Every structure is written in C-alpha cells, then in structure tokens.
Amino acid sequence: MAHKPSVLFVCVHNAGRSQMAAGFLSALAGDRIEVRTAGSAPADAINPAAITVMADAGIDISGQAPKILTVDAVAMSDVVITMGCGDACPFFPGISYRDWVLPAPSGEDIAIVRSIRDRIRILVENLIAELIPATAS
C-alpha cells in the first residue's frame, strides 16, 4: 500500500487561511491526503467571512474549530505549510516546510477574503499535483 501524504496547515489563529486551505485539500484530494490544521495562537472560532466564502465555493468549513499547534502534529506531517506564523513551528529534519505568503482575512471585506480564498485554491491544486502526480492512462 502506498504512503498517504500528510499535510499540516498552520496560521496564527487557525481560523481563516489554514481552514480554507484544509477545506480545499479535503474536498479536492478526498482521502488521498491526510489533512490537519493548527494555529500558534488559535482563535475561539472560525472566521465567519472564511465560512461564507468557502460556502460560496461549495465547501462547508463551519464545523471546524481552531486547534493549538503541537509538536506531535508537526512530527506526523510530511509537509508543513505555514501562513504568517513565523518561527512558531518546530523543525524536524525530513519534513518539507513551505511558507505561503497570504494576507490574513481577519477584518477584511468579503471581496478581499474571496481573493485570498481563490489564491489558496490555486496553491492547494498545485500541492495536490505535486503530492499525487497524475498517472499515465
């Protein structure tokens, strides 16, 4: 059985960018990739604007909850994608770390949050293509 890649999305509050990325990865990759999220300083709830723009894209993230970043979550991941949390992530050799430079949706109007969502979707689609290459038919 092939190894199932594991991705951890990390942002400060784990309430916007990381939740949107996880929503797209889960929806687009299905069960082919394990998906987790965390925050270095988690919020109390998911950003309502993030919930709205993801619902507009047909993805429901309303049932998610911000989670604290743990060493175990990082250690269990093949890829750790940070989004503005700086050096909060512990480093383990052998894990691929990437930083997606995206503005935080907190406090932004819905049009800006939609543009952040659209950029995240492109990044997630590229990640899926990298982690699960298409096989020749």
PDB file of C-alpha atoms in Angstrom:
ATOM      1  CA  MET A   1       0.000   0.000   0.000  1.00  0.00           C
ATOM      2  CA  ALA A   2       1.389   3.419  -0.966  1.00  0.00           C
ATOM      3  CA  HIS A   3       2.187   6.023   1.657  1.00  0.00           C
ATOM      4  CA  LYS A   4      -0.620   8.558   2.159  1.00  0.00           C
ATOM      5  CA  PRO A   5       0.926  12.046   2.287  1.00  0.00           C
ATOM      6  CA  SER A   6       0.122  14.152   5.349  1.00  0.00           C
ATOM      7  CA  VAL A   7      -0.188  17.948   5.246  1.00  0.00           C
ATOM      8  CA  LEU A   8      -0.405  20.353   8.180  1.00  0.00           C
ATOM      9  CA  PHE A   9      -1.606  23.897   7.509  1.00  0.00           C
ATOM     10  CA  VAL A  10      -0.550  26.406  10.165  1.00  0.00           C
ATOM     11  CA  CYS A  11      -1.544  30.042  10.617  1.00  0.00           C
ATOM     12  CA  VAL A  12      -1.649  32.213  13.710  1.00  0.00           C
ATOM     13  CA  HIS A  13      -5.335  31.891  14.624  1.00  0.00           C
ATOM     14  CA  ASN A  14      -6.203  28.711  12.685  1.00  0.00           C
ATOM     15  CA  ALA A  15      -9.450  30.452  11.830  1.00  0.00           C
ATOM     16  CA  GLY A  16      -9.089  31.600   8.217  1.00  0.00           C
ATOM     17  CA  ARG A  17      -6.260  30.785   5.812  1.00  0.00           C
ATOM     18  CA  SER A  18      -5.363  27.364   7.231  1.00  0.00           C
ATOM     19  CA  GLN A  19      -9.015  26.335   7.489  1.00  0.00           C
ATOM     20  CA  MET A  20      -9.726  27.400   3.898  1.00  0.00           C
ATOM     21  CA  ALA A  21      -6.645  25.502   2.683  1.00  0.00           C
ATOM     22  CA  ALA A  22      -7.679  22.384   4.604  1.00  0.00           C
ATOM     23  CA  GLY A  23     -11.217  22.661   3.228  1.00  0.00           C
ATOM     24  CA  PHE A  24      -9.936  22.794  -0.336  1.00  0.00           C
ATOM     25  CA  LEU A  25      -7.414  19.993   0.184  1.00  0.00           C
ATOM     26  CA  SER A  26     -10.025  17.713   1.735  1.00  0.00           C
ATOM     27  CA  ALA A  27     -12.572  18.476  -0.985  1.00  0.00           C
ATOM     28  CA  LEU A  28     -10.184  18.208  -3.923  1.00  0.00           C
ATOM     29  CA  ALA A  29      -7.945  15.330  -2.804  1.00  0.00           C
ATOM     30  CA  GLY A  30     -10.528  13.323  -0.910  1.00  0.00           C
ATOM     31  CA  ASP A  31      -8.967  10.656   1.273  1.00  0.00           C
ATOM     32  CA  ARG A  32      -5.743  10.548  -0.774  1.00  0.00           C
ATOM     33  CA  ILE A  33      -4.041  13.085   1.518  1.00  0.00           C
ATOM     34  CA  GLU A  34      -4.288  13.371   5.300  1.00  0.00           C
ATOM     35  CA  VAL A  35      -5.132  16.957   6.266  1.00  0.00           C
ATOM     36  CA  ARG A  36      -4.611  18.752   9.577  1.00  0.00           C
ATOM     37  CA  THR A  37      -4.643  22.374  10.732  1.00  0.00           C
ATOM     38  CA  ALA A  38      -3.290  24.237  13.727  1.00  0.00           C
ATOM     39  CA  GLY A  39      -2.547  27.713  14.991  1.00  0.00           C
ATOM     40  CA  SER A  40       0.222  29.215  17.080  1.00  0.00           C
ATOM     41  CA  ALA A  41      -2.408  31.323  18.921  1.00  0.00           C
ATOM     42  CA  PRO A  42      -5.787  29.801  17.979  1.00  0.00           C
ATOM     43  CA  ALA A  43      -8.920  31.939  17.870  1.00  0.00           C
ATOM     44  CA  ASP A  44     -12.144  30.944  19.605  1.00  0.00           C
ATOM     45  CA  ALA A  45     -13.979  30.211  16.350  1.00  0.00           C
ATOM     46  CA  ILE A  46     -13.576  30.064  12.577  1.00  0.00           C
ATOM     47  CA  ASN A  47     -13.698  33.458  10.857  1.00  0.00           C
ATOM     48  CA  PRO A  48     -17.307  33.936   9.620  1.00  0.00           C
ATOM     49  CA  ALA A  49     -16.074  35.507   6.371  1.00  0.00           C
ATOM     50  CA  ALA A  50     -13.956  32.400   5.691  1.00  0.00           C
ATOM     51  CA  ILE A  51     -17.011  30.207   6.282  1.00  0.00           C
ATOM     52  CA  THR A  52     -19.058  32.366   3.883  1.00  0.00           C
ATOM     53  CA  VAL A  53     -16.556  32.425   1.006  1.00  0.00           C
ATOM     54  CA  MET A  54     -15.896  28.701   1.303  1.00  0.00           C
ATOM     55  CA  ALA A  55     -19.652  28.025   1.258  1.00  0.00           C
ATOM     56  CA  ASP A  56     -19.768  30.129  -1.923  1.00  0.00           C
ATOM     57  CA  ALA A  57     -17.234  27.634  -3.345  1.00  0.00           C
ATOM     58  CA  GLY A  58     -19.380  24.680  -2.219  1.00  0.00           C
ATOM     59  CA  ILE A  59     -17.230  23.716   0.780  1.00  0.00           C
ATOM     60  CA  ASP A  60     -18.559  23.735   4.342  1.00  0.00           C
ATOM     61  CA  ILE A  61     -15.914  24.541   6.979  1.00  0.00           C
ATOM     62  CA  SER A  62     -18.456  25.676   9.594  1.00  0.00           C
ATOM     63  CA  GLY A  63     -17.989  22.519  11.655  1.00  0.00           C
ATOM     64  CA  GLN A  64     -14.250  23.059  12.101  1.00  0.00           C
ATOM     65  CA  ALA A  65     -12.639  24.531  15.211  1.00  0.00           C
ATOM     66  CA  PRO A  66      -9.277  26.237  15.714  1.00  0.00           C
ATOM     67  CA  LYS A  67      -6.643  23.964  17.275  1.00  0.00           C
ATOM     68  CA  ILE A  68      -3.341  24.676  19.001  1.00  0.00           C
ATOM     69  CA  LEU A  69      -0.128  23.811  17.192  1.00  0.00           C
ATOM     70  CA  THR A  70       1.609  20.831  18.787  1.00  0.00           C
ATOM     71  CA  VAL A  71       4.978  19.239  18.247  1.00  0.00           C
ATOM     72  CA  ASP A  72       3.210  15.936  17.518  1.00  0.00           C
ATOM     73  CA  ALA A  73       1.114  17.487  14.724  1.00  0.00           C
ATOM     74  CA  VAL A  74       4.287  18.718  13.040  1.00  0.00           C
ATOM     75  CA  ALA A  75       6.195  15.471  13.598  1.00  0.00           C
ATOM     76  CA  MET A  76       3.395  13.409  11.983  1.00  0.00           C
ATOM     77  CA  SER A  77       3.368  15.530   8.813  1.00  0.00           C
ATOM     78  CA  ASP A  78       5.181  15.113   5.512  1.00  0.00           C
ATOM     79  CA  VAL A  79       4.528  18.729   4.550  1.00  0.00           C
ATOM     80  CA  VAL A  80       4.023  21.706   6.883  1.00  0.00           C
ATOM     81  CA  ILE A  81       2.631  24.822   5.244  1.00  0.00           C
ATOM     82  CA  THR A  82       2.827  28.000   7.278  1.00  0.00           C
ATOM     83  CA  MET A  83       0.830  31.125   6.556  1.00  0.00           C
ATOM     84  CA  GLY A  84       2.153  34.007   8.583  1.00  0.00           C
ATOM     85  CA  CYS A  85       3.055  32.257  11.826  1.00  0.00           C
ATOM     86  CA  GLY A  86       6.763  32.965  11.544  1.00  0.00           C
ATOM     87  CA  ASP A  87       9.075  30.759  13.563  1.00  0.00           C
ATOM     88  CA  ALA A  88       6.326  29.224  15.723  1.00  0.00           C
ATOM     89  CA  CYS A  89       6.645  25.808  14.045  1.00  0.00           C
ATOM     90  CA  PRO A  90       9.087  23.298  15.474  1.00  0.00           C
ATOM     91  CA  PHE A  91      11.590  21.998  12.935  1.00  0.00           C
ATOM     92  CA  PHE A  92      12.125  18.303  12.218  1.00  0.00           C
ATOM     93  CA  PRO A  93      14.569  17.004   9.602  1.00  0.00           C
ATOM     94  CA  GLY A  94      12.865  15.210   6.727  1.00  0.00           C
ATOM     95  CA  ILE A  95       9.698  17.326   6.777  1.00  0.00           C
ATOM     96  CA  SER A  96       9.065  19.669   3.883  1.00  0.00           C
ATOM     97  CA  TYR A  97       8.321  23.181   5.131  1.00  0.00           C
ATOM     98  CA  ARG A  98       6.721  25.819   2.900  1.00  0.00           C
ATOM     99  CA  ASP A  99       5.533  29.329   3.653  1.00  0.00           C
ATOM    100  CA  TRP A 100       2.549  30.582   1.698  1.00  0.00           C
ATOM    101  CA  VAL A 101       2.606  34.370   1.894  1.00  0.00           C
ATOM    102  CA  LEU A 102      -1.056  35.316   2.106  1.00  0.00           C
ATOM    103  CA  PRO A 103      -2.779  38.196   3.872  1.00  0.00           C
ATOM    104  CA  ALA A 104      -4.875  37.362   6.927  1.00  0.00           C
ATOM    105  CA  PRO A 105      -8.613  37.524   6.174  1.00  0.00           C
ATOM    106  CA  SER A 106      -9.426  38.835   9.649  1.00  0.00           C
ATOM    107  CA  GLY A 107     -11.110  42.223   9.426  1.00  0.00           C
ATOM    108  CA  GLU A 108     -11.075  42.282   5.615  1.00  0.00           C
ATOM    109  CA  ASP A 109     -14.167  42.856   3.498  1.00  0.00           C
ATOM    110  CA  ILE A 110     -15.683  39.863   1.750  1.00  0.00           C
ATOM    111  CA  ALA A 111     -14.163  40.703  -1.669  1.00  0.00           C
ATOM    112  CA  ILE A 112     -10.652  40.556  -0.198  1.00  0.00           C
ATOM    113  CA  VAL A 113     -11.437  37.285   1.609  1.00  0.00           C
ATOM    114  CA  ARG A 114     -12.690  35.844  -1.704  1.00  0.00           C
ATOM    115  CA  SER A 115      -9.419  36.798  -3.395  1.00  0.00           C
ATOM    116  CA  ILE A 116      -7.455  35.133  -0.577  1.00  0.00           C
ATOM    117  CA  ARG A 117      -9.648  32.037  -0.970  1.00  0.00           C
ATOM    118  CA  ASP A 118      -9.040  31.958  -4.726  1.00  0.00           C
ATOM    119  CA  ARG A 119      -5.259  32.196  -4.258  1.00  0.00           C
ATOM    120  CA  ILE A 120      -5.379  29.398  -1.658  1.00  0.00           C
ATOM    121  CA  ARG A 121      -7.301  27.169  -4.085  1.00  0.00           C
ATOM    122  CA  ILE A 122      -4.574  27.576  -6.735  1.00  0.00           C
ATOM    123  CA  LEU A 123      -1.849  26.792  -4.193  1.00  0.00           C
ATOM    124  CA  VAL A 124      -3.754  23.709  -2.984  1.00  0.00           C
ATOM    125  CA  GLU A 125      -4.312  22.474  -6.545  1.00  0.00           C
ATOM    126  CA  ASN A 126      -0.567  22.788  -7.188  1.00  0.00           C
ATOM    127  CA  LEU A 127       0.185  20.956  -3.927  1.00  0.00           C
ATOM    128  CA  ILE A 128      -2.114  18.086  -4.885  1.00  0.00           C
ATOM    129  CA  ALA A 129      -0.423  17.810  -8.291  1.00  0.00           C
ATOM    130  CA  GLU A 130       2.932  17.609  -6.524  1.00  0.00           C
ATOM    131  CA  LEU A 131       1.925  15.094  -3.840  1.00  0.00           C
ATOM    132  CA  ILE A 132      -0.273  12.892  -6.030  1.00  0.00           C
ATOM    133  CA  PRO A 133       1.124  13.042  -9.559  1.00  0.00           C
ATOM    134  CA  ALA A 134      -1.292  12.077 -12.302  1.00  0.00           C
ATOM    135  CA  THR A 135      -0.641   8.606 -13.640  1.00  0.00           C
ATOM    136  CA  ALA A 136      -0.472   7.951 -17.336  1.00  0.00           C
ATOM    137  CA  SER A 137      -3.535   6.189 -18.683  1.00  0.00           C
TER     138      SER A 137
END
